[in-house]
PDB file of C-alpha atoms and ligand atoms in Angstrom:
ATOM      1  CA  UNK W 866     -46.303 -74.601  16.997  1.00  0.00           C
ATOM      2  CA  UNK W 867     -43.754 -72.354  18.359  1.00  0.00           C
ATOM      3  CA  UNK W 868     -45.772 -70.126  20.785  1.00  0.00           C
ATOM      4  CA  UNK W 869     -48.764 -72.110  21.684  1.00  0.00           C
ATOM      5  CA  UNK W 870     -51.543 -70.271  24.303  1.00  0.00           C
ATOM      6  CA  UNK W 871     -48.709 -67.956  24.864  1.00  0.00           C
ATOM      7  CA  UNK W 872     -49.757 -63.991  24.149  1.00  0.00           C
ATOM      8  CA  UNK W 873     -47.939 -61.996  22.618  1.00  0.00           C
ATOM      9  CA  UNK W 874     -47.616 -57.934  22.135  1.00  0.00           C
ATOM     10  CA  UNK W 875     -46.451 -55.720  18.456  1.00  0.00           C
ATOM     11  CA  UNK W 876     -46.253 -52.409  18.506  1.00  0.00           C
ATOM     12  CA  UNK W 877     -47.181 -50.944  15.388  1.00  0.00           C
ATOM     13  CA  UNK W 878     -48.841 -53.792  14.153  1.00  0.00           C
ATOM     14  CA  UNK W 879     -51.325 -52.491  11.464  1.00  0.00           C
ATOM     15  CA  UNK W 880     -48.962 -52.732   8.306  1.00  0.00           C
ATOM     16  CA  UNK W 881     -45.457 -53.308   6.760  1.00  0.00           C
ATOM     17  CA  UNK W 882     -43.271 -55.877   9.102  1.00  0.00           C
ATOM     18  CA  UNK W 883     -45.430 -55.503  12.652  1.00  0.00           C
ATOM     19  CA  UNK W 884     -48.600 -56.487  10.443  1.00  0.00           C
ATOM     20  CA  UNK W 885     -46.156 -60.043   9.341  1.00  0.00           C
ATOM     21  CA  UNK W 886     -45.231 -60.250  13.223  1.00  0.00           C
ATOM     22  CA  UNK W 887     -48.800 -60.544  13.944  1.00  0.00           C
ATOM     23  CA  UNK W 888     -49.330 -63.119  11.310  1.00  0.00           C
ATOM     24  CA  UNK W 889     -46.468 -65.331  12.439  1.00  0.00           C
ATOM     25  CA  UNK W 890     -47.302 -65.292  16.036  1.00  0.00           C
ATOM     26  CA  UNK W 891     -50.649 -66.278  15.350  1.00  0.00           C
ATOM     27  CA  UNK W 892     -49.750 -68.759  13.003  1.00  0.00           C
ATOM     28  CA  UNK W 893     -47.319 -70.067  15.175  1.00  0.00           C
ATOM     29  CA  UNK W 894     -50.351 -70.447  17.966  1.00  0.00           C
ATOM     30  CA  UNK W 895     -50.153 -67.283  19.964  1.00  0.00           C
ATOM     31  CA  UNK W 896     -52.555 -64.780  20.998  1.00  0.00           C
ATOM     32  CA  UNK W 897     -51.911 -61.549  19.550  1.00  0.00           C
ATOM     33  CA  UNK W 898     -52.372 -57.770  21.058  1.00  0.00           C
ATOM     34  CA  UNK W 899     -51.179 -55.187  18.442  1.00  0.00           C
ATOM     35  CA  UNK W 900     -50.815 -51.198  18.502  1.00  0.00           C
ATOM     36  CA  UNK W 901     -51.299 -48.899  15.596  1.00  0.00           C
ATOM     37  CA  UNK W 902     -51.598 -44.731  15.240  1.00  0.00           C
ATOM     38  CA  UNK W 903     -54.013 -44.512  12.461  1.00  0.00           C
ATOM     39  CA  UNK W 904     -54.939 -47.618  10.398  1.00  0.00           C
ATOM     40  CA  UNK W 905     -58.400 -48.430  11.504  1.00  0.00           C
ATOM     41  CA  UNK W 906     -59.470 -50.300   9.181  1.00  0.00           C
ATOM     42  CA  UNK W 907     -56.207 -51.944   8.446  1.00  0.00           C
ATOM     43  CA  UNK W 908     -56.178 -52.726  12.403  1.00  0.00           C
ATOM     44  CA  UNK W 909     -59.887 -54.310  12.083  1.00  0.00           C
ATOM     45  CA  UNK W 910     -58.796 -56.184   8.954  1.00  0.00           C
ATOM     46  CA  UNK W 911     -55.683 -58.129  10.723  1.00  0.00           C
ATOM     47  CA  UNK W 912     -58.194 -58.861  13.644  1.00  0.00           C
ATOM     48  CA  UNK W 913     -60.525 -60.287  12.056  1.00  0.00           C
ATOM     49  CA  UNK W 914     -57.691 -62.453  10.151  1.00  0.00           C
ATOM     50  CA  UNK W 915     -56.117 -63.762  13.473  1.00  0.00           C
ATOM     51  CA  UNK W 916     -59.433 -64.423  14.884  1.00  0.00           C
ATOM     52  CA  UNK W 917     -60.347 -66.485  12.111  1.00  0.00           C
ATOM     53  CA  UNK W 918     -56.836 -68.756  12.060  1.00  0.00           C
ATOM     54  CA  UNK W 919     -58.517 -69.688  15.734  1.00  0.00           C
ATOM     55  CA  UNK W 920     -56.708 -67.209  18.198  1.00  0.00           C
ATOM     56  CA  UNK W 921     -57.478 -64.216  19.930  1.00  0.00           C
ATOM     57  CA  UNK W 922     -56.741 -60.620  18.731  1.00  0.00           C
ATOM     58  CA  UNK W 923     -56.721 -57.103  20.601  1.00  0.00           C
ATOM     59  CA  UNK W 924     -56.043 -54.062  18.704  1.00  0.00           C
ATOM     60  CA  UNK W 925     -55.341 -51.064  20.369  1.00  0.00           C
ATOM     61  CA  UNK W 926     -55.374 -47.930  18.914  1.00  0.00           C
ATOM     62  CA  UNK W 927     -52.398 -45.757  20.791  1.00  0.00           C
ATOM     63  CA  UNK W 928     -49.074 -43.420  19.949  1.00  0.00           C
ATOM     64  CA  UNK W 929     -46.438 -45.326  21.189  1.00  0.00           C
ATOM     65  CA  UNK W 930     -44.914 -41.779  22.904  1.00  0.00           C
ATOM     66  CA  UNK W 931     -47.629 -42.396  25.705  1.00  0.00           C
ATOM     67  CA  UNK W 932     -46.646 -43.581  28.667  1.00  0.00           C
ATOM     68  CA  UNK W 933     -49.660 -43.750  30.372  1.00  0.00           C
ATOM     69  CA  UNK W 934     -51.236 -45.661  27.242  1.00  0.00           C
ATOM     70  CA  UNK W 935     -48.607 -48.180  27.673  1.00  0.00           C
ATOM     71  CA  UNK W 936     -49.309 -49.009  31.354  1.00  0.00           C
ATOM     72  CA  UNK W 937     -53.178 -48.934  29.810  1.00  0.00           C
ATOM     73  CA  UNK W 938     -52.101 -51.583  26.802  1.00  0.00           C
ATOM     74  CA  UNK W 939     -50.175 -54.252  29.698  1.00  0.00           C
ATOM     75  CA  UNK W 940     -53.378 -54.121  31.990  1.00  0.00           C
ATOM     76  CA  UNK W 941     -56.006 -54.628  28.993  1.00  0.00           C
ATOM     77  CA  UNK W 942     -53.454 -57.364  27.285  1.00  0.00           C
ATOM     78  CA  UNK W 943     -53.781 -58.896  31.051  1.00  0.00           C
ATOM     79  CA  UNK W 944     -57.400 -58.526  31.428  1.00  0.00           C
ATOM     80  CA  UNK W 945     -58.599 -59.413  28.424  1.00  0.00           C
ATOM     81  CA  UNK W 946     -56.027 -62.136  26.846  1.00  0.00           C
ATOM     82  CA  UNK W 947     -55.014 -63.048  30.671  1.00  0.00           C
ATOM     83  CA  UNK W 948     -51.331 -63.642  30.401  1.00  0.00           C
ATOM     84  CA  UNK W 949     -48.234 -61.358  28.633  1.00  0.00           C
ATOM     85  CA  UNK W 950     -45.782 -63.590  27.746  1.00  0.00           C
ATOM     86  CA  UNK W 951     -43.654 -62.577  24.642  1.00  0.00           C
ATOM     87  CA  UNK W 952     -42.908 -58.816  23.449  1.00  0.00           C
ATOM     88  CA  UNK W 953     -41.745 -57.115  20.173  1.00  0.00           C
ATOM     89  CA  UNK W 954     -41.332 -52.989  20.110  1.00  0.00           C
ATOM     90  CA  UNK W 955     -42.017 -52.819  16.295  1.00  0.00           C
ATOM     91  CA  UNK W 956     -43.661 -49.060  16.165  1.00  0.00           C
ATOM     92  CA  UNK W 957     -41.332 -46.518  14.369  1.00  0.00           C
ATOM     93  CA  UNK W 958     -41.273 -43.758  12.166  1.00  0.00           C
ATOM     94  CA  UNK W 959     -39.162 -41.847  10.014  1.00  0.00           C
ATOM     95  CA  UNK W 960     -38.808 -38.374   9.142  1.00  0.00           C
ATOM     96  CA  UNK W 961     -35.628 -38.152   7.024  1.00  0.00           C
ATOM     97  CA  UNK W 962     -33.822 -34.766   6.858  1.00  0.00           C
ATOM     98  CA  UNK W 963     -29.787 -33.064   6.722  1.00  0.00           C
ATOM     99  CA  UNK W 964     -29.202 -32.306   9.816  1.00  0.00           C
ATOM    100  CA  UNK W 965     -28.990 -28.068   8.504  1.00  0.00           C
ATOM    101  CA  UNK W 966     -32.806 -28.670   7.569  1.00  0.00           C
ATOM    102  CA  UNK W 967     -33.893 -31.022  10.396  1.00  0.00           C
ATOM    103  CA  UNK W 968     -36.303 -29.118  13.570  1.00  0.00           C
ATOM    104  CA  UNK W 969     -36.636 -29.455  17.055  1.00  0.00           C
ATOM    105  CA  UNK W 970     -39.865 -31.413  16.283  1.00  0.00           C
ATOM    106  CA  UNK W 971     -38.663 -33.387  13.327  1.00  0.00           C
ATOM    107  CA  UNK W 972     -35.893 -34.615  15.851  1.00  0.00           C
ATOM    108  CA  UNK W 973     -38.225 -35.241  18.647  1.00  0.00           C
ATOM    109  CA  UNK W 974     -41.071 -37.131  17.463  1.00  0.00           C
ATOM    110  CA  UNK W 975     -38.854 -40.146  15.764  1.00  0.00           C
ATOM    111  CA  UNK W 976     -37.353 -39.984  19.548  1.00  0.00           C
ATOM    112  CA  UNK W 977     -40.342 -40.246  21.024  1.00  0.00           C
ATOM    113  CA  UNK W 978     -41.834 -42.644  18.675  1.00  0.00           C
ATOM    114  CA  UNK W 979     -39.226 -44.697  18.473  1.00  0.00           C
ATOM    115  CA  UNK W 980     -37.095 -44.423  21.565  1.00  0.00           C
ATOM    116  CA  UNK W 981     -39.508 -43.709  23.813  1.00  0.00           C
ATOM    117  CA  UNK W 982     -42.155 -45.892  22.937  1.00  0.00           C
ATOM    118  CA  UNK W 983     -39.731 -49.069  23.222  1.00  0.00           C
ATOM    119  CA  UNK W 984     -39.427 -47.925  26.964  1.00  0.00           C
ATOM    120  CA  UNK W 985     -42.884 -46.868  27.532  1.00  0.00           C
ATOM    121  CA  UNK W 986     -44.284 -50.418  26.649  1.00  0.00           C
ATOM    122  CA  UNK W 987     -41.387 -52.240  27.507  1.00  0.00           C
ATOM    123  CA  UNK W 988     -41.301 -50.188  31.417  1.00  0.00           C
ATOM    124  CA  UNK W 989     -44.495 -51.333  31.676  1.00  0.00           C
ATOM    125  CA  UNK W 990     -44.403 -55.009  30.616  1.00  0.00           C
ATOM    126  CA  UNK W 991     -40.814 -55.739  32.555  1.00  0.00           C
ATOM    127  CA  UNK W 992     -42.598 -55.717  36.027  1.00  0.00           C
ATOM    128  CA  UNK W 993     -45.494 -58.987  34.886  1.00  0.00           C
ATOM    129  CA  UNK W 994     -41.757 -60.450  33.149  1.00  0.00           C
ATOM    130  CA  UNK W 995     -40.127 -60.209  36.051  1.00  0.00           C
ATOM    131  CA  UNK W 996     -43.025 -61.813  38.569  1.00  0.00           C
ATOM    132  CA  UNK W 997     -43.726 -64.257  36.298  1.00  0.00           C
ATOM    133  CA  UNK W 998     -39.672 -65.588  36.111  1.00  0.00           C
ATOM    134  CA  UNK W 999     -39.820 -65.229  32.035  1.00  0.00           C
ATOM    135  CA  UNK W1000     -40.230 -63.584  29.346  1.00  0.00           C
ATOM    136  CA  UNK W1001     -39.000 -62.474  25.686  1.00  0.00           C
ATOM    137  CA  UNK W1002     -38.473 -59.067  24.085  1.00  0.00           C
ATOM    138  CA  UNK W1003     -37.150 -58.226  20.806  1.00  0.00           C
ATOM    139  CA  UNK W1004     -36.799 -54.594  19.740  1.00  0.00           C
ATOM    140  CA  UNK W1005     -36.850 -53.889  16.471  1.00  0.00           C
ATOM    141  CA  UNK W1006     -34.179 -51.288  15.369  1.00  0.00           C
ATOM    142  CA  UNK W1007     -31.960 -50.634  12.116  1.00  0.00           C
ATOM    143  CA  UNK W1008     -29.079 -50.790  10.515  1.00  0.00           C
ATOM    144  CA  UNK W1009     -29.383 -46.811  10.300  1.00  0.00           C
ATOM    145  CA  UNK W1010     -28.474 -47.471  14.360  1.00  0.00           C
ATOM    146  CA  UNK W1011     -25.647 -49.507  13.332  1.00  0.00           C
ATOM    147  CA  UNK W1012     -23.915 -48.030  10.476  1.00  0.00           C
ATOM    148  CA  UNK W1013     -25.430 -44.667  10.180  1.00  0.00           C
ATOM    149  CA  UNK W1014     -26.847 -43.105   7.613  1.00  0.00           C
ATOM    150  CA  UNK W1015     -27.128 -39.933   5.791  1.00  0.00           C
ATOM    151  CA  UNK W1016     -29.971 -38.064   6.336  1.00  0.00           C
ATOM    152  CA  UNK W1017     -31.043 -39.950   9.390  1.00  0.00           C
ATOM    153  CA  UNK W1018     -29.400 -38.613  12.587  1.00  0.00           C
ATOM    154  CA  UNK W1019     -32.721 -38.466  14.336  1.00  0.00           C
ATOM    155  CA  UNK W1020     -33.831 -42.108  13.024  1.00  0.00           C
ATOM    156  CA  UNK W1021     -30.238 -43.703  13.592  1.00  0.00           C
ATOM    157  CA  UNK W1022     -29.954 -41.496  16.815  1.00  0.00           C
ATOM    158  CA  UNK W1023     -33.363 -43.427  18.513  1.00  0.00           C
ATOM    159  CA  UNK W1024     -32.061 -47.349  16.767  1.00  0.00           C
ATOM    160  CA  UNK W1025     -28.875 -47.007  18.105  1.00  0.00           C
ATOM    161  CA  UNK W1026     -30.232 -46.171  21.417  1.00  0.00           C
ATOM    162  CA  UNK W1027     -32.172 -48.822  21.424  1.00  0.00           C
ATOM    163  CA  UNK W1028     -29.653 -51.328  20.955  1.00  0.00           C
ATOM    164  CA  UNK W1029     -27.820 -49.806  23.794  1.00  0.00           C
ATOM    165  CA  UNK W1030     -31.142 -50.154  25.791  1.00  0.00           C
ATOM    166  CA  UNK W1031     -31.101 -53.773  24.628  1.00  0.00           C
ATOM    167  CA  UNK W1032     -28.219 -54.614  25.993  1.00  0.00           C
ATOM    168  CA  UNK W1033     -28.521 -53.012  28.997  1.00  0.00           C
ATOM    169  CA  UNK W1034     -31.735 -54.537  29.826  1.00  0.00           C
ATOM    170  CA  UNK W1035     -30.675 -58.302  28.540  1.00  0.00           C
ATOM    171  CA  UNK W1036     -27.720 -58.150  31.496  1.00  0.00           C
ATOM    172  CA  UNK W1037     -30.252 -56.501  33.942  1.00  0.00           C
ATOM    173  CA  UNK W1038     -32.975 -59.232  33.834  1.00  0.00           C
ATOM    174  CA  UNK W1039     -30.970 -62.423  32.389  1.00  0.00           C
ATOM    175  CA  UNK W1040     -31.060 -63.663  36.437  1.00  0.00           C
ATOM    176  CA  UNK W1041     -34.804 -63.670  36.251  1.00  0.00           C
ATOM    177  CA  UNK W1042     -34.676 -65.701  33.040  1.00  0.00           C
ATOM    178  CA  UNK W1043     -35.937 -62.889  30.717  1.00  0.00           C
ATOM    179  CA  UNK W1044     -33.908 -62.555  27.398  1.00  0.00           C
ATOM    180  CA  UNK W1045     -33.882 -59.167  25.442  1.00  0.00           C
ATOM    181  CA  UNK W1046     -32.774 -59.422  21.934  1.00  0.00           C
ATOM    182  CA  UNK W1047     -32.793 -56.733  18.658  1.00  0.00           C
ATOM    183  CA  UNK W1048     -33.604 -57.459  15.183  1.00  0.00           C
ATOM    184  CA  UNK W1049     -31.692 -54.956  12.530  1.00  0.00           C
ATOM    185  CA  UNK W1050     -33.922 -54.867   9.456  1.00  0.00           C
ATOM    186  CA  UNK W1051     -31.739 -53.309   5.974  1.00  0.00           C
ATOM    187  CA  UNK W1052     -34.386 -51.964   2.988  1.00  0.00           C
ATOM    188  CA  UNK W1053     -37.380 -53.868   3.569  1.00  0.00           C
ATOM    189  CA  UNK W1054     -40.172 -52.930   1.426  1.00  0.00           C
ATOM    190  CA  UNK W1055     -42.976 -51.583   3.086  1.00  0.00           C
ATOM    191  CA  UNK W1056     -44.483 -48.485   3.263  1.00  0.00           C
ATOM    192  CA  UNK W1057     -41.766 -46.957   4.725  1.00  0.00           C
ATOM    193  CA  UNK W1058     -39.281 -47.343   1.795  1.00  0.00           C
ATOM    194  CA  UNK W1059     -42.359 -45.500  -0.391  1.00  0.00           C
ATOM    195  CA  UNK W1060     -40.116 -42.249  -0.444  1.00  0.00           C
ATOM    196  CA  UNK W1061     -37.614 -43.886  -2.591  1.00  0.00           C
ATOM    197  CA  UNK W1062     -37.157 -44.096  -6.170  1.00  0.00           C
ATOM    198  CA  UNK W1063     -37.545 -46.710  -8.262  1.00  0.00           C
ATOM    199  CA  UNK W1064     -34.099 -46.107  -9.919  1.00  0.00           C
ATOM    200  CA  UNK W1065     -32.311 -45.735  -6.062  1.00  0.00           C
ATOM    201  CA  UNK W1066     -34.005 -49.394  -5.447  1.00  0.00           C
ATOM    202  CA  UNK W1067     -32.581 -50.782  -8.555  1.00  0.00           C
ATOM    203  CA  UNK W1068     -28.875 -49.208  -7.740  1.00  0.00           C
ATOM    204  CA  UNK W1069     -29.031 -50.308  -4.290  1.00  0.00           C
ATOM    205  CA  UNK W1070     -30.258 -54.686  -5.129  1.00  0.00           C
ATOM    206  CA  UNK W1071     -26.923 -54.070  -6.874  1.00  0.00           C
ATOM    207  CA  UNK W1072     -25.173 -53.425  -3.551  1.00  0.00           C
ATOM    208  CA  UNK W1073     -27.235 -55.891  -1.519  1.00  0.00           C
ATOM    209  CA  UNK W1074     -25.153 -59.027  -1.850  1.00  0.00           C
ATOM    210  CA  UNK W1075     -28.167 -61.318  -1.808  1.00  0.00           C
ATOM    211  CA  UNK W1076     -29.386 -58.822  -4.734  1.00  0.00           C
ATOM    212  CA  UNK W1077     -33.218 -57.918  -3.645  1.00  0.00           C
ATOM    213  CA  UNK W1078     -34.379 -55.900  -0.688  1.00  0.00           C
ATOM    214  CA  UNK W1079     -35.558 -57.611   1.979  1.00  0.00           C
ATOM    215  CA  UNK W1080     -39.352 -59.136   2.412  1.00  0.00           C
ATOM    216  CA  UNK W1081     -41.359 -58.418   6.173  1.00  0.00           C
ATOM    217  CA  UNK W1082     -41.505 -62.323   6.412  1.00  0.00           C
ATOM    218  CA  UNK W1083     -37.197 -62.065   6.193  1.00  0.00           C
ATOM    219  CA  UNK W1084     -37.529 -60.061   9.625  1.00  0.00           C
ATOM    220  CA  UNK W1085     -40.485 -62.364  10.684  1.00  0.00           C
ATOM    221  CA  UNK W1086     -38.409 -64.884  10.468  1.00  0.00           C
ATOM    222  CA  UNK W1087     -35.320 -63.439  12.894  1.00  0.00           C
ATOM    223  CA  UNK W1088     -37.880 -62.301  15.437  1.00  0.00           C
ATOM    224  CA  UNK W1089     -39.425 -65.877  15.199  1.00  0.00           C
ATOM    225  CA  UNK W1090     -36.191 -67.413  16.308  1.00  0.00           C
ATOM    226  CA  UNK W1091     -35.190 -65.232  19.084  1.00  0.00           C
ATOM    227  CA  UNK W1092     -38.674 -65.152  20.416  1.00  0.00           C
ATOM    228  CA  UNK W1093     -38.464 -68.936  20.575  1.00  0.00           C
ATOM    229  CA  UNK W1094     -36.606 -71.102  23.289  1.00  0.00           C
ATOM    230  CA  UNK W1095     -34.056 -72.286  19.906  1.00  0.00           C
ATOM    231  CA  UNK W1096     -32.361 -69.307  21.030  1.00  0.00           C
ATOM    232  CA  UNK W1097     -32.770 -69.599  24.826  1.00  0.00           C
ATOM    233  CA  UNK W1098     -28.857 -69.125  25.772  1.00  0.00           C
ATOM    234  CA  UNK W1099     -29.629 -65.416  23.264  1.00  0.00           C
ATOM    235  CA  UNK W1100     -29.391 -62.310  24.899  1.00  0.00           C
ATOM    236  CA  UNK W1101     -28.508 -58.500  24.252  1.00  0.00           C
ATOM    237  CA  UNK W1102     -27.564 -59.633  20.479  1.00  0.00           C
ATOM    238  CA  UNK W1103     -28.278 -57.904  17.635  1.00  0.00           C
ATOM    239  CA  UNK W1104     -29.485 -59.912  14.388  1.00  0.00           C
ATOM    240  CA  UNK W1105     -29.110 -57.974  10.809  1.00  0.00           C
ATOM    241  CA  UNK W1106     -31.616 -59.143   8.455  1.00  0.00           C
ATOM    242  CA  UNK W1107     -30.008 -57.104   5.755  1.00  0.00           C
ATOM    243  CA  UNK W1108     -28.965 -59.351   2.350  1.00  0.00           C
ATOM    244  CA  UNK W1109     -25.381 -58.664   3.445  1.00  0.00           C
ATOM    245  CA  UNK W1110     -25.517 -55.053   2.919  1.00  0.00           C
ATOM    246  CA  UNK W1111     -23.499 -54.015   6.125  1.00  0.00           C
ATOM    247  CA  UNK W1112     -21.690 -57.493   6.269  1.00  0.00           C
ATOM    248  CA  UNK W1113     -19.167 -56.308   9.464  1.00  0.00           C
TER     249      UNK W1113
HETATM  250  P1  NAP E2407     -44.484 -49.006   8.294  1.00  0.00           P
HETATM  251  O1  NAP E2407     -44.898 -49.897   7.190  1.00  0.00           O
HETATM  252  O2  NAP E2407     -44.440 -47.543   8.099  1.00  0.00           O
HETATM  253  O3  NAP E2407     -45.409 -49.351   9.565  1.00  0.00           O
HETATM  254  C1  NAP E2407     -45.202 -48.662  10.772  1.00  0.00           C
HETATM  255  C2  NAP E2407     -46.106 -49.212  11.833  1.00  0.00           C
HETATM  256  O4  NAP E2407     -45.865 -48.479  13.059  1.00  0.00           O
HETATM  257  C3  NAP E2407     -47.582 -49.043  11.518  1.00  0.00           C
HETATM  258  O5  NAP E2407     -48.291 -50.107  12.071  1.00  0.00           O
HETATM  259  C4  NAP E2407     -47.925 -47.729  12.229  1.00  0.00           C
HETATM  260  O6  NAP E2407     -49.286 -47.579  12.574  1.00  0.00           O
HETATM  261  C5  NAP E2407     -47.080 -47.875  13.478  1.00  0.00           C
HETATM  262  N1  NAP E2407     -46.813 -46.581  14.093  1.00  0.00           N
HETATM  263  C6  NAP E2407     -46.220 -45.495  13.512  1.00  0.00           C
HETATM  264  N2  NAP E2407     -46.173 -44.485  14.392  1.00  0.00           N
HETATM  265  C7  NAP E2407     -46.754 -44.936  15.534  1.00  0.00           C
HETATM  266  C8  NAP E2407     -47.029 -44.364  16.794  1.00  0.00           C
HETATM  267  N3  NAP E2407     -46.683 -43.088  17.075  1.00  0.00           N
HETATM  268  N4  NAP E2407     -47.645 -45.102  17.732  1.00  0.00           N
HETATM  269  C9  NAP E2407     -48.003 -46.385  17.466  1.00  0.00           C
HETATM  270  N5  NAP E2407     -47.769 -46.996  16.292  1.00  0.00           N
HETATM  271  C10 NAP E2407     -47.168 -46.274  15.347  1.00  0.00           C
HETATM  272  O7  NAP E2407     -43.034 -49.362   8.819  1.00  0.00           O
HETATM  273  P2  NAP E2407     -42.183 -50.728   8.707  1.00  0.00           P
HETATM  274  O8  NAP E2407     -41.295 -50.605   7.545  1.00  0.00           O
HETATM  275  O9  NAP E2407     -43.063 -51.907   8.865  1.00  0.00           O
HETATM  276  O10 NAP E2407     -41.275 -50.557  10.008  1.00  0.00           O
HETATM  277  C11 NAP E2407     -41.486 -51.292  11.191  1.00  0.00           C
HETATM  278  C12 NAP E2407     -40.245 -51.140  12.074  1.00  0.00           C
HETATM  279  O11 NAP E2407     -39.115 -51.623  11.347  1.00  0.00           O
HETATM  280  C13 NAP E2407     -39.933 -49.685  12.430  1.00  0.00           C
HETATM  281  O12 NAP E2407     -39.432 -49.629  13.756  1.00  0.00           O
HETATM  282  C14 NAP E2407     -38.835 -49.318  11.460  1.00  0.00           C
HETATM  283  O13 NAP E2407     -38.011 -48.296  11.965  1.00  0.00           O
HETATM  284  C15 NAP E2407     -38.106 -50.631  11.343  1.00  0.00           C
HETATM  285  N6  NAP E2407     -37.294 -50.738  10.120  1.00  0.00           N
HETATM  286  C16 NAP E2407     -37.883 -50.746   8.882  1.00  0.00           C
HETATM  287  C17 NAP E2407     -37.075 -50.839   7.760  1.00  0.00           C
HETATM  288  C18 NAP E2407     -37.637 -50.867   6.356  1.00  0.00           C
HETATM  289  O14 NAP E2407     -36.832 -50.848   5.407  1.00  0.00           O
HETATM  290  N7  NAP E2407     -38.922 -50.932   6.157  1.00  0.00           N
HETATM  291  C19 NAP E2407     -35.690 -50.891   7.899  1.00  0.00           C
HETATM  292  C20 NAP E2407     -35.137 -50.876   9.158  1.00  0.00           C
HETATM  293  C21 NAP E2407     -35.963 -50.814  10.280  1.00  0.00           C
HETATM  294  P3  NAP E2407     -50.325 -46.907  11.521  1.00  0.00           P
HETATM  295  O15 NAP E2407     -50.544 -47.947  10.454  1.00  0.00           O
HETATM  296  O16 NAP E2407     -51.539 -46.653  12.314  1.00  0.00           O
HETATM  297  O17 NAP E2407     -49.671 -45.684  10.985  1.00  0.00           O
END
């Protein structure tokens, strides 16, 4: 087991690729505090499945644009699960638009949501990281934040930004022997690829070298790895888990 008594933190952890974070980390022995917006009974559901593989779960119903939740979620994790050792800023949203058609409050809530919330949580986490002498953080952005895309200057605005933040932050606390890593997801189906047609799928496996879009267990599997100490000498990277869509 990878991450044995340690205790972990997802942000948006009720469905789609936080809900397989959970699931790995608890497989892989940790103790598991997750966030969610709405899924209650989704939330209750992955609980109750963690608790019964034998470790602890804390579900914590929160917007990830509250700071002051944030600095709630690190004391609770602390109180009640007594430790905070690994962290991944899953939580995002997308609200797709041409930038003609796109509002003020279209633009600012994927900020907020996804920018935002990766510092809110991560402000608030960084100080028990830093006492403590370790610590891991991945922060999950996009390839949107990489390459751009059409349609998403809002989304690939905040996933770009937070592989900047990554970076920053990795060369700010590698002397106290935290590492801060990204994970770059391509088309992963989940709830948030509902929008699309069936048709744009089936053009787009064409253009995905490894010809399928991408499973949450693909990005499980990336954030497994640079959670664990195989990758202790990995910091401020960025990992694509894309098929070879946006091979570079
Ligand atoms: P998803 O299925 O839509 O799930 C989103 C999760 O985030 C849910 O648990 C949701 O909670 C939570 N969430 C949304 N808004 C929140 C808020 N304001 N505060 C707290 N939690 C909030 O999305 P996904 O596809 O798993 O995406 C997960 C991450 O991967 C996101 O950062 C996304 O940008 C990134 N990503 C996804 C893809 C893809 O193709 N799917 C590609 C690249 C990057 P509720 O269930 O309560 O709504």
């Amino acid at each position: 087991m990878l991450f044995k008594d340690k205790v972990a933190i997802v942000t948006g952890g009720s469905r789609g690729i936080g809900r397989s974070l959970v699931l790995m980390l608890a497989e892989e022995g940790a103790d598991v505090a997750f966030t969610y917006a709405k899924s209650v009974q989704e939330a209750e559901a992955l609980s109750a499945q963690v608790k019964q593989s034998g470790r602890r779960a804390l579900a914590l119903q929160m917007d990830a644009a509250d700071f002051d939740k944030a600095k709630e979620l690190i004391e609770e994790v602390k109180a009640g699960l007594g430790r905070l050792d690994l962290l991944v800023n899953n939580a995002g949203i997308i609200k797709d638009k041409a930038l003609m058609m796109m509002t003020k409050e279209d633009w600012l809530s994927v900020i907020d949501t996804n920018l935002n919330g990766t510092f809110n949580v991560t402000r608030n986490a960084i100080v028990t990281f830093l006492k403590q002498k370790s610590g891991a953080i991945v922060n999950i952005t996009s390839v949107s934040g990489v390459a751009g895309m059409s349609r998403q200057t809002n989304y690939a605005a905040s996933k770009a930004g937070i592989i900047g933040f990554t970076k920053s932050l990795a060369r700010e606390v590698a002397p106290y022997n935290i590492r801060v890593n990204a994970v770059a997801p391509g088309f992963i189906e989940t709830d948030m690829l509902a929008g699309l047609k069936e048709e744009f799928k089936e053009e787009l496996k064409k253009r995905i070298p490894l010809s399928r879009l991408g499973r949450v267990e693909d990005v499980a599997g990336a954030v497994k790895f640079l959670l664990s100490d195989a990758a202790g000498f990995i910091t401020g990277q960025t990992i694509i888990v894309d098929g070879g869509l946006f091979i570079q």
